[in-house]
Amino acid sequence: MEHYCRLIQRNIGLIFFSSFLLSIILLLSTLYSSNSFSLTFSQFELYDHEEEAACDLFVGKWIRDFREPIYNNWTCPTMPGLKNCLKHGKDSDYIYWRWKPDNCELPRFDPSMFLSIVQRKKLAFIGDSLARNQMESLLCLISQVETPVSKHRDADGKFQTWYFPSHDFTLMVMWTEFLVVANERIINGTASNEFDLHLDKVNGNWSDKIAGIHYAIISSGNWFFRTNYLYKGGKLIGCIYCRNSNLTDYGPVYAIKSALSTSLEFISKCKDCEEMVTVLRTYTPSHFEHGAWFDGGYCNRTQPLSESEVNLNGSSWRVRESQVEEFGKIVQRVERKEKKRLVLMDVSKAMMLRVDGHPGSHWPRIRDVSDCLHWCLPGPVDLWNELLMVVLSK
């Protein structure tokens, strides 16, 4: 009986959801013409028809939602084992939350609709393992409608290409830790995990490959929080956490902002990507407590944080603010007559709340290490693709 009631509720919900989603699409097509150059996070709003109030998609809270996720570890054959938290014993309670903007409803991800939006297009996630995390989420979501074909995968899974033949859609991920040129320092023949960062040179791992890309989702941040050496014009100008009295320690925020500026400047002048829509996803921090990756850090909380528990004065929020600032600068500098479009997808605060959504100890662990950086699948990271669907549907 209980199962029967759930089915009725689900069907009713689908009817209301479909009607709402159709109204959203019609509204977005009216609000934004194809000639618009850019949308910032504050400009990308939905409007509630009854209240007639603007709705910022990125300002809201997590609320309970006991609907089953669109996919699970049985229905997504491409799900990586490292993110398959339920298989490794994580309690499923973290799944039953959804992001609720303060003044409107965010449409649930619709795999069929997303594939119709990106039909005959190429979409690339450009960044580190969190960019890949979002790609893995999207792959699981849209594979519920069409099974993808793997066209390319390097040995480490850092560069992948998937193809959806029925929709002529290509999904890619391009690995770059810093967006700019980075050379790891070799000390006594051993990789040091310290890098020379050339903040004024974009990394060819992605910049040489974006010709023909229709949608580029770029992100960065987490690799800067280690010892790195900073260069501009080929000259060493300072460092991050280097403890060298002869060098200025600029800190990670400066380096992140500089690398992003170089990358956005490159995109704004790129002649091979005139029709490309660039989405900047803002920084999302890890949630390690009482240590970090290899010194006992863990994340075993079982519910999202309250807003009062989030530190908006720390380095994580300063990174987000620097990205928003740099994005605004490049939008102002680029002439509006150009066809390029830039969108800011501000997920920082939403994800700072989701301390419960990481694998933690629920993954194939190495030396009792917890993963408090990446996101479980399914999980909070699926929000990024719900937002992406709305952004791209304009």
Coordinates of C-alpha atoms in Angstrom, one line a residue:
M1 CA 0.0 0.0 0.0
E2 CA 2.8 2.4 0.9
H3 CA 4.6 1.6 -2.3
Y4 CA 1.3 2.3 -4.3
C5 CA 0.9 5.7 -2.6
R6 CA 4.5 6.6 -3.5
L7 CA 3.8 5.8 -7.1
I8 CA 0.7 8.0 -7.2
Q9 CA 2.7 10.8 -5.5
R10 CA 5.5 10.4 -8.0
N11 CA 3.1 10.6 -11.0
I12 CA 1.4 13.7 -9.7
G13 CA 4.8 15.2 -9.1
L14 CA 5.9 14.5 -12.6
I15 CA 2.8 16.2 -14.0
F16 CA 3.4 19.4 -12.0
F17 CA 7.1 19.2 -12.7
S18 CA 6.6 19.0 -16.5
S19 CA 4.3 21.9 -16.5
F20 CA 6.6 24.0 -14.4
L21 CA 9.6 23.1 -16.5
L22 CA 7.8 24.1 -19.8
S23 CA 6.9 27.5 -18.3
I24 CA 10.6 28.0 -17.2
I25 CA 11.9 27.3 -20.7
L26 CA 9.3 29.7 -22.3
L27 CA 10.2 32.3 -19.8
L28 CA 13.9 32.0 -20.3
S29 CA 13.6 32.2 -24.1
T30 CA 11.7 35.5 -23.6
L31 CA 14.0 37.0 -21.1
Y32 CA 17.3 36.4 -22.9
S33 CA 17.9 36.9 -26.6
S34 CA 20.6 35.1 -28.6
N35 CA 22.5 38.3 -28.9
S36 CA 23.2 38.7 -25.2
F37 CA 26.9 38.6 -24.4
S38 CA 27.1 37.6 -20.7
L39 CA 25.1 36.6 -17.7
T40 CA 26.5 37.0 -14.2
F41 CA 25.2 35.1 -11.2
S42 CA 23.1 38.1 -10.1
Q43 CA 21.6 38.6 -13.5
F44 CA 20.7 35.0 -14.0
E45 CA 17.3 34.9 -12.4
L46 CA 14.0 33.2 -12.7
Y47 CA 10.7 34.9 -12.0
D48 CA 7.9 33.6 -9.9
H49 CA 4.7 34.2 -11.8
E50 CA 2.6 34.7 -8.6
E51 CA 5.0 36.8 -6.6
E52 CA 6.5 38.5 -9.6
A53 CA 9.8 38.6 -7.7
A54 CA 13.3 38.0 -9.1
C55 CA 14.8 34.7 -8.0
D56 CA 18.6 34.2 -7.8
L57 CA 19.2 30.5 -8.3
F58 CA 22.3 30.5 -6.2
V59 CA 20.8 32.0 -3.0
G60 CA 18.8 29.4 -1.1
K61 CA 19.0 26.4 1.2
W62 CA 19.0 22.6 1.3
I63 CA 15.7 21.1 2.1
R64 CA 14.5 17.5 2.6
D65 CA 13.4 15.7 -0.6
F66 CA 12.6 12.0 -0.3
R67 CA 12.3 11.3 -4.0
E68 CA 14.7 8.7 -5.3
P69 CA 17.6 10.1 -7.3
I70 CA 17.5 10.0 -11.1
Y71 CA 20.2 7.4 -11.1
N72 CA 21.9 5.0 -8.8
N73 CA 24.9 2.6 -8.7
W74 CA 22.8 0.0 -10.5
T75 CA 21.5 2.2 -13.4
C76 CA 24.7 4.1 -14.1
P77 CA 27.3 1.7 -15.7
T78 CA 29.9 4.4 -15.9
M79 CA 29.9 5.3 -12.2
P80 CA 33.5 5.3 -10.9
G81 CA 34.1 3.1 -7.9
L82 CA 35.8 5.9 -6.0
K83 CA 32.5 7.9 -6.0
N84 CA 30.2 4.9 -5.4
C85 CA 29.7 5.7 -1.8
L86 CA 26.6 3.5 -1.2
K87 CA 28.4 0.4 -2.4
H88 CA 31.1 1.1 0.2
G89 CA 28.7 1.4 3.1
K90 CA 27.7 5.1 3.3
D91 CA 24.2 5.7 4.7
S92 CA 21.9 6.9 2.0
D93 CA 20.4 9.7 4.1
Y94 CA 22.7 12.3 2.4
I95 CA 20.9 11.7 -0.9
Y96 CA 17.6 13.0 0.2
W97 CA 18.2 16.7 0.1
R98 CA 17.6 19.2 -2.7
W99 CA 18.6 22.8 -3.3
K100 CA 15.8 25.3 -2.9
P101 CA 16.4 28.9 -4.2
D102 CA 14.7 31.4 -1.8
N103 CA 12.1 32.7 -4.3
C104 CA 11.5 29.9 -6.8
E105 CA 11.8 26.2 -7.5
L106 CA 14.8 24.8 -9.3
P107 CA 13.6 22.4 -12.0
R108 CA 14.8 18.8 -11.4
F109 CA 17.3 17.6 -14.0
D110 CA 15.6 16.2 -17.1
P111 CA 18.0 13.9 -19.1
S112 CA 15.8 14.1 -22.2
M113 CA 15.6 17.8 -22.1
F114 CA 19.3 18.3 -21.5
L115 CA 20.2 16.1 -24.5
S116 CA 17.8 18.0 -26.7
I117 CA 19.5 21.3 -25.6
V118 CA 23.0 20.0 -26.5
Q119 CA 22.0 18.0 -29.6
R120 CA 24.7 18.3 -32.3
K121 CA 27.0 20.1 -29.8
K122 CA 30.3 19.5 -27.9
L123 CA 30.6 20.2 -24.2
A124 CA 33.9 20.1 -22.3
F125 CA 34.6 20.3 -18.6
I126 CA 38.0 21.9 -18.1
G127 CA 39.7 21.7 -14.7
D128 CA 40.9 19.2 -12.1
S129 CA 39.3 16.1 -10.5
L130 CA 36.3 18.1 -9.4
A131 CA 35.6 19.0 -13.1
R132 CA 35.8 15.3 -13.8
N133 CA 33.5 14.7 -10.8
Q134 CA 30.9 16.9 -12.5
M135 CA 31.4 15.2 -15.8
E136 CA 30.9 11.8 -14.1
S137 CA 27.6 13.1 -12.6
L138 CA 26.4 14.4 -15.9
L139 CA 27.3 11.1 -17.6
C140 CA 25.3 9.2 -15.1
L141 CA 22.3 11.6 -15.5
I142 CA 22.0 11.6 -19.2
S143 CA 22.9 7.9 -19.6
Q144 CA 19.4 7.2 -18.2
V145 CA 18.1 8.1 -21.7
E146 CA 20.9 7.0 -24.0
T147 CA 23.9 4.8 -23.5
P148 CA 27.1 6.7 -24.3
V149 CA 30.0 5.4 -26.4
S150 CA 33.5 5.8 -25.0
K151 CA 35.6 7.4 -27.8
H152 CA 38.8 8.2 -25.8
R153 CA 40.2 7.7 -22.3
D154 CA 43.8 8.2 -21.3
A155 CA 45.5 5.9 -18.8
D156 CA 44.6 8.1 -15.8
G157 CA 41.1 9.1 -16.9
K158 CA 42.2 12.7 -17.0
F159 CA 41.1 13.1 -20.7
Q160 CA 37.9 11.4 -21.7
T161 CA 35.5 11.7 -24.6
W162 CA 32.0 10.2 -24.7
Y163 CA 29.6 10.3 -27.6
F164 CA 25.8 10.0 -27.7
P165 CA 25.1 9.0 -31.2
S166 CA 21.3 9.5 -31.2
H167 CA 21.8 13.1 -30.3
D168 CA 25.2 13.7 -32.0
F169 CA 26.4 15.0 -28.6
T170 CA 30.0 14.9 -27.5
L171 CA 30.9 15.1 -23.8
M172 CA 34.6 15.7 -22.8
V173 CA 36.8 16.3 -19.8
M174 CA 40.2 18.0 -20.1
W175 CA 42.6 17.9 -17.2
T176 CA 44.4 21.0 -15.9
E177 CA 45.2 21.5 -12.3
F178 CA 45.8 25.2 -12.5
L179 CA 44.4 26.4 -15.9
V180 CA 47.9 27.9 -16.6
V181 CA 51.2 26.3 -17.4
A182 CA 52.5 24.3 -14.5
N183 CA 55.8 22.2 -14.2
E184 CA 56.3 19.9 -11.3
R185 CA 59.6 20.3 -9.5
I186 CA 61.8 17.2 -9.5
I187 CA 64.0 16.9 -6.4
N188 CA 66.7 14.2 -6.4
G189 CA 64.9 12.4 -9.1
T190 CA 61.5 12.4 -7.3
A191 CA 58.4 14.3 -8.0
S192 CA 58.0 16.9 -5.3
N193 CA 54.3 17.7 -5.6
E194 CA 55.5 21.4 -5.8
F195 CA 54.9 23.3 -9.1
D196 CA 56.3 26.2 -11.0
L197 CA 53.2 28.1 -12.1
H198 CA 53.4 30.5 -15.0
L199 CA 50.5 32.7 -14.2
D200 CA 50.5 34.5 -17.5
K201 CA 50.5 31.5 -19.8
V202 CA 47.4 29.3 -20.4
N203 CA 47.9 25.5 -20.3
G204 CA 47.9 24.0 -23.8
N205 CA 46.3 20.9 -22.4
W206 CA 43.0 22.6 -22.8
S207 CA 43.6 25.8 -24.8
D208 CA 44.9 23.9 -27.8
K209 CA 41.8 21.7 -27.8
I210 CA 38.8 24.1 -27.4
A211 CA 38.3 24.9 -31.1
G212 CA 34.9 23.6 -32.0
I213 CA 33.7 23.4 -28.4
H214 CA 30.2 24.9 -28.0
Y215 CA 30.1 24.8 -24.1
A216 CA 33.1 25.0 -21.9
I217 CA 32.7 24.7 -18.1
I218 CA 35.9 25.8 -16.4
S219 CA 36.9 25.6 -12.7
S220 CA 40.0 25.5 -10.6
G221 CA 41.3 26.2 -7.1
N222 CA 42.2 23.2 -4.9
W223 CA 45.7 22.5 -6.3
F224 CA 46.8 26.0 -5.3
F225 CA 46.7 25.2 -1.6
R226 CA 50.2 23.7 -1.5
T227 CA 53.8 24.9 -2.0
N228 CA 54.0 26.5 -5.5
Y229 CA 56.3 28.9 -7.1
L230 CA 54.9 31.8 -9.1
Y231 CA 56.2 33.2 -12.4
K232 CA 55.2 36.1 -14.6
G233 CA 57.1 37.0 -17.8
G234 CA 59.3 34.0 -17.2
K235 CA 60.6 35.4 -13.9
L236 CA 60.1 34.1 -10.4
I237 CA 58.0 36.7 -8.5
G238 CA 57.0 34.8 -5.4
C239 CA 55.5 31.7 -4.0
I240 CA 52.7 30.0 -2.0
Y241 CA 53.5 28.4 1.3
C242 CA 57.2 28.2 0.4
R243 CA 58.7 29.4 3.7
N244 CA 61.5 31.1 1.8
S245 CA 62.5 34.4 3.3
N246 CA 63.8 35.6 0.0
L247 CA 60.4 35.3 -1.8
T248 CA 57.1 37.0 -1.3
D249 CA 54.4 34.6 -0.2
Y250 CA 51.4 35.8 -2.2
G251 CA 49.1 33.0 -0.9
P252 CA 46.7 30.9 -3.0
V253 CA 44.0 33.5 -3.6
Y254 CA 46.3 35.8 -5.6
A255 CA 47.5 32.9 -7.7
I256 CA 44.0 31.6 -8.4
K257 CA 42.8 35.0 -9.4
S258 CA 45.8 35.6 -11.7
A259 CA 45.4 32.2 -13.4
L260 CA 41.7 32.8 -13.9
S261 CA 42.3 36.2 -15.3
T262 CA 44.8 34.8 -17.9
S263 CA 42.4 32.0 -18.8
L264 CA 39.3 34.3 -19.3
E265 CA 41.4 36.8 -21.2
F266 CA 42.5 34.0 -23.6
I267 CA 38.9 32.9 -24.1
S268 CA 37.8 36.4 -24.7
K269 CA 40.3 36.8 -27.6
C270 CA 40.1 33.2 -28.9
K271 CA 39.2 33.4 -32.6
D272 CA 38.5 29.6 -32.8
C273 CA 35.7 29.8 -30.1
E274 CA 33.6 32.7 -31.3
E275 CA 30.3 30.8 -30.7
M276 CA 31.4 29.2 -27.4
V277 CA 29.5 29.6 -24.2
T278 CA 31.9 29.7 -21.2
V279 CA 30.5 28.7 -17.8
L280 CA 32.8 29.5 -14.8
R281 CA 31.9 27.3 -11.8
T282 CA 33.1 28.9 -8.6
Y283 CA 35.3 27.2 -6.1
T284 CA 34.2 24.5 -3.8
P285 CA 36.4 23.6 -0.8
S286 CA 37.1 20.3 1.0
H287 CA 35.5 19.5 4.3
F288 CA 38.4 17.8 6.2
E289 CA 38.2 18.0 10.0
H290 CA 41.1 17.4 12.4
G291 CA 43.7 17.0 9.6
A292 CA 43.9 16.7 5.8
W293 CA 44.4 14.0 3.2
F294 CA 47.3 12.1 4.7
D295 CA 47.4 13.2 8.3
G296 CA 44.2 11.8 9.8
G297 CA 41.6 14.2 8.4
Y298 CA 38.1 13.0 8.1
C299 CA 34.5 14.0 7.3
N300 CA 31.8 11.9 9.1
R301 CA 29.0 14.4 9.5
T302 CA 25.6 13.1 8.4
Q303 CA 23.6 16.3 7.7
P304 CA 24.3 19.6 5.9
L305 CA 25.7 22.5 7.9
S306 CA 23.4 25.3 8.9
E307 CA 24.2 28.7 7.4
S308 CA 25.5 30.0 10.7
E309 CA 28.1 27.3 10.7
V310 CA 29.6 28.4 7.4
N311 CA 32.7 30.7 7.6
L312 CA 32.3 33.5 5.1
N313 CA 35.5 35.2 6.3
G314 CA 37.9 32.3 5.5
S315 CA 40.1 31.5 2.5
S316 CA 37.4 29.5 0.8
W317 CA 35.0 32.4 0.5
R318 CA 37.8 34.8 -0.4
V319 CA 38.6 32.5 -3.4
R320 CA 35.0 32.6 -4.4
E321 CA 34.9 36.4 -4.1
S322 CA 38.1 36.7 -6.2
Q323 CA 36.6 34.6 -9.0
V324 CA 33.4 36.6 -9.0
E325 CA 35.5 39.8 -9.1
E326 CA 37.7 38.6 -12.0
F327 CA 34.7 37.4 -13.9
G328 CA 33.1 40.8 -13.6
K329 CA 36.2 42.5 -14.9
I330 CA 36.5 40.4 -18.0
V331 CA 32.8 40.9 -18.8
Q332 CA 33.3 44.6 -18.7
R333 CA 36.5 44.6 -20.8
V334 CA 35.2 42.5 -23.7
E335 CA 33.2 44.4 -26.2
R336 CA 29.5 43.5 -26.1
K337 CA 29.3 43.1 -29.9
E338 CA 31.3 39.9 -29.7
K339 CA 29.3 36.6 -29.9
K340 CA 31.1 35.0 -26.9
R341 CA 28.9 34.4 -23.9
L342 CA 30.1 34.0 -20.3
V343 CA 28.1 32.7 -17.4
L344 CA 29.0 32.6 -13.7
M345 CA 27.7 29.5 -11.9
D346 CA 28.1 30.4 -8.3
V347 CA 27.8 27.1 -6.3
S348 CA 30.3 27.9 -3.5
K349 CA 27.9 28.6 -0.7
A350 CA 25.6 25.8 -1.6
M351 CA 28.5 23.3 -1.5
M352 CA 30.1 24.8 1.6
L353 CA 27.0 23.6 3.4
R354 CA 27.2 20.0 2.2
V355 CA 29.8 18.6 4.6
D356 CA 27.9 15.3 4.5
G357 CA 28.2 14.6 0.7
H358 CA 31.8 13.4 0.4
P359 CA 32.9 9.7 0.3
G360 CA 34.8 10.2 3.5
S361 CA 35.8 6.6 4.5
H362 CA 33.3 5.1 2.1
W363 CA 35.6 4.4 -0.9
P364 CA 38.4 2.0 -1.8
R365 CA 40.8 3.6 0.7
I366 CA 44.5 3.7 0.6
R367 CA 46.3 3.7 4.0
D368 CA 43.1 4.6 5.9
V369 CA 42.8 7.9 4.0
S370 CA 39.4 9.7 3.8
D371 CA 38.2 11.6 0.8
C372 CA 36.6 14.8 1.9
L373 CA 37.1 16.7 -1.3
H374 CA 35.2 14.9 -4.0
W375 CA 31.5 14.2 -4.1
C376 CA 29.5 11.0 -3.9
L377 CA 27.4 9.8 -6.8
P378 CA 24.5 10.3 -6.7
G379 CA 24.9 13.3 -4.4
P380 CA 25.1 17.1 -4.0
V381 CA 27.3 17.4 -7.1
D382 CA 24.2 16.6 -9.2
L383 CA 23.1 20.2 -8.3
W384 CA 25.8 21.6 -10.6
N385 CA 24.2 19.9 -13.6
E386 CA 20.7 20.9 -12.6
L387 CA 21.9 24.5 -12.7
L388 CA 23.8 23.8 -15.9
M389 CA 20.6 22.6 -17.6
V390 CA 18.8 25.8 -16.7
V391 CA 21.8 28.0 -17.8
L392 CA 22.1 26.3 -21.1
S393 CA 18.3 26.3 -21.8
K394 CA 18.2 30.0 -22.2

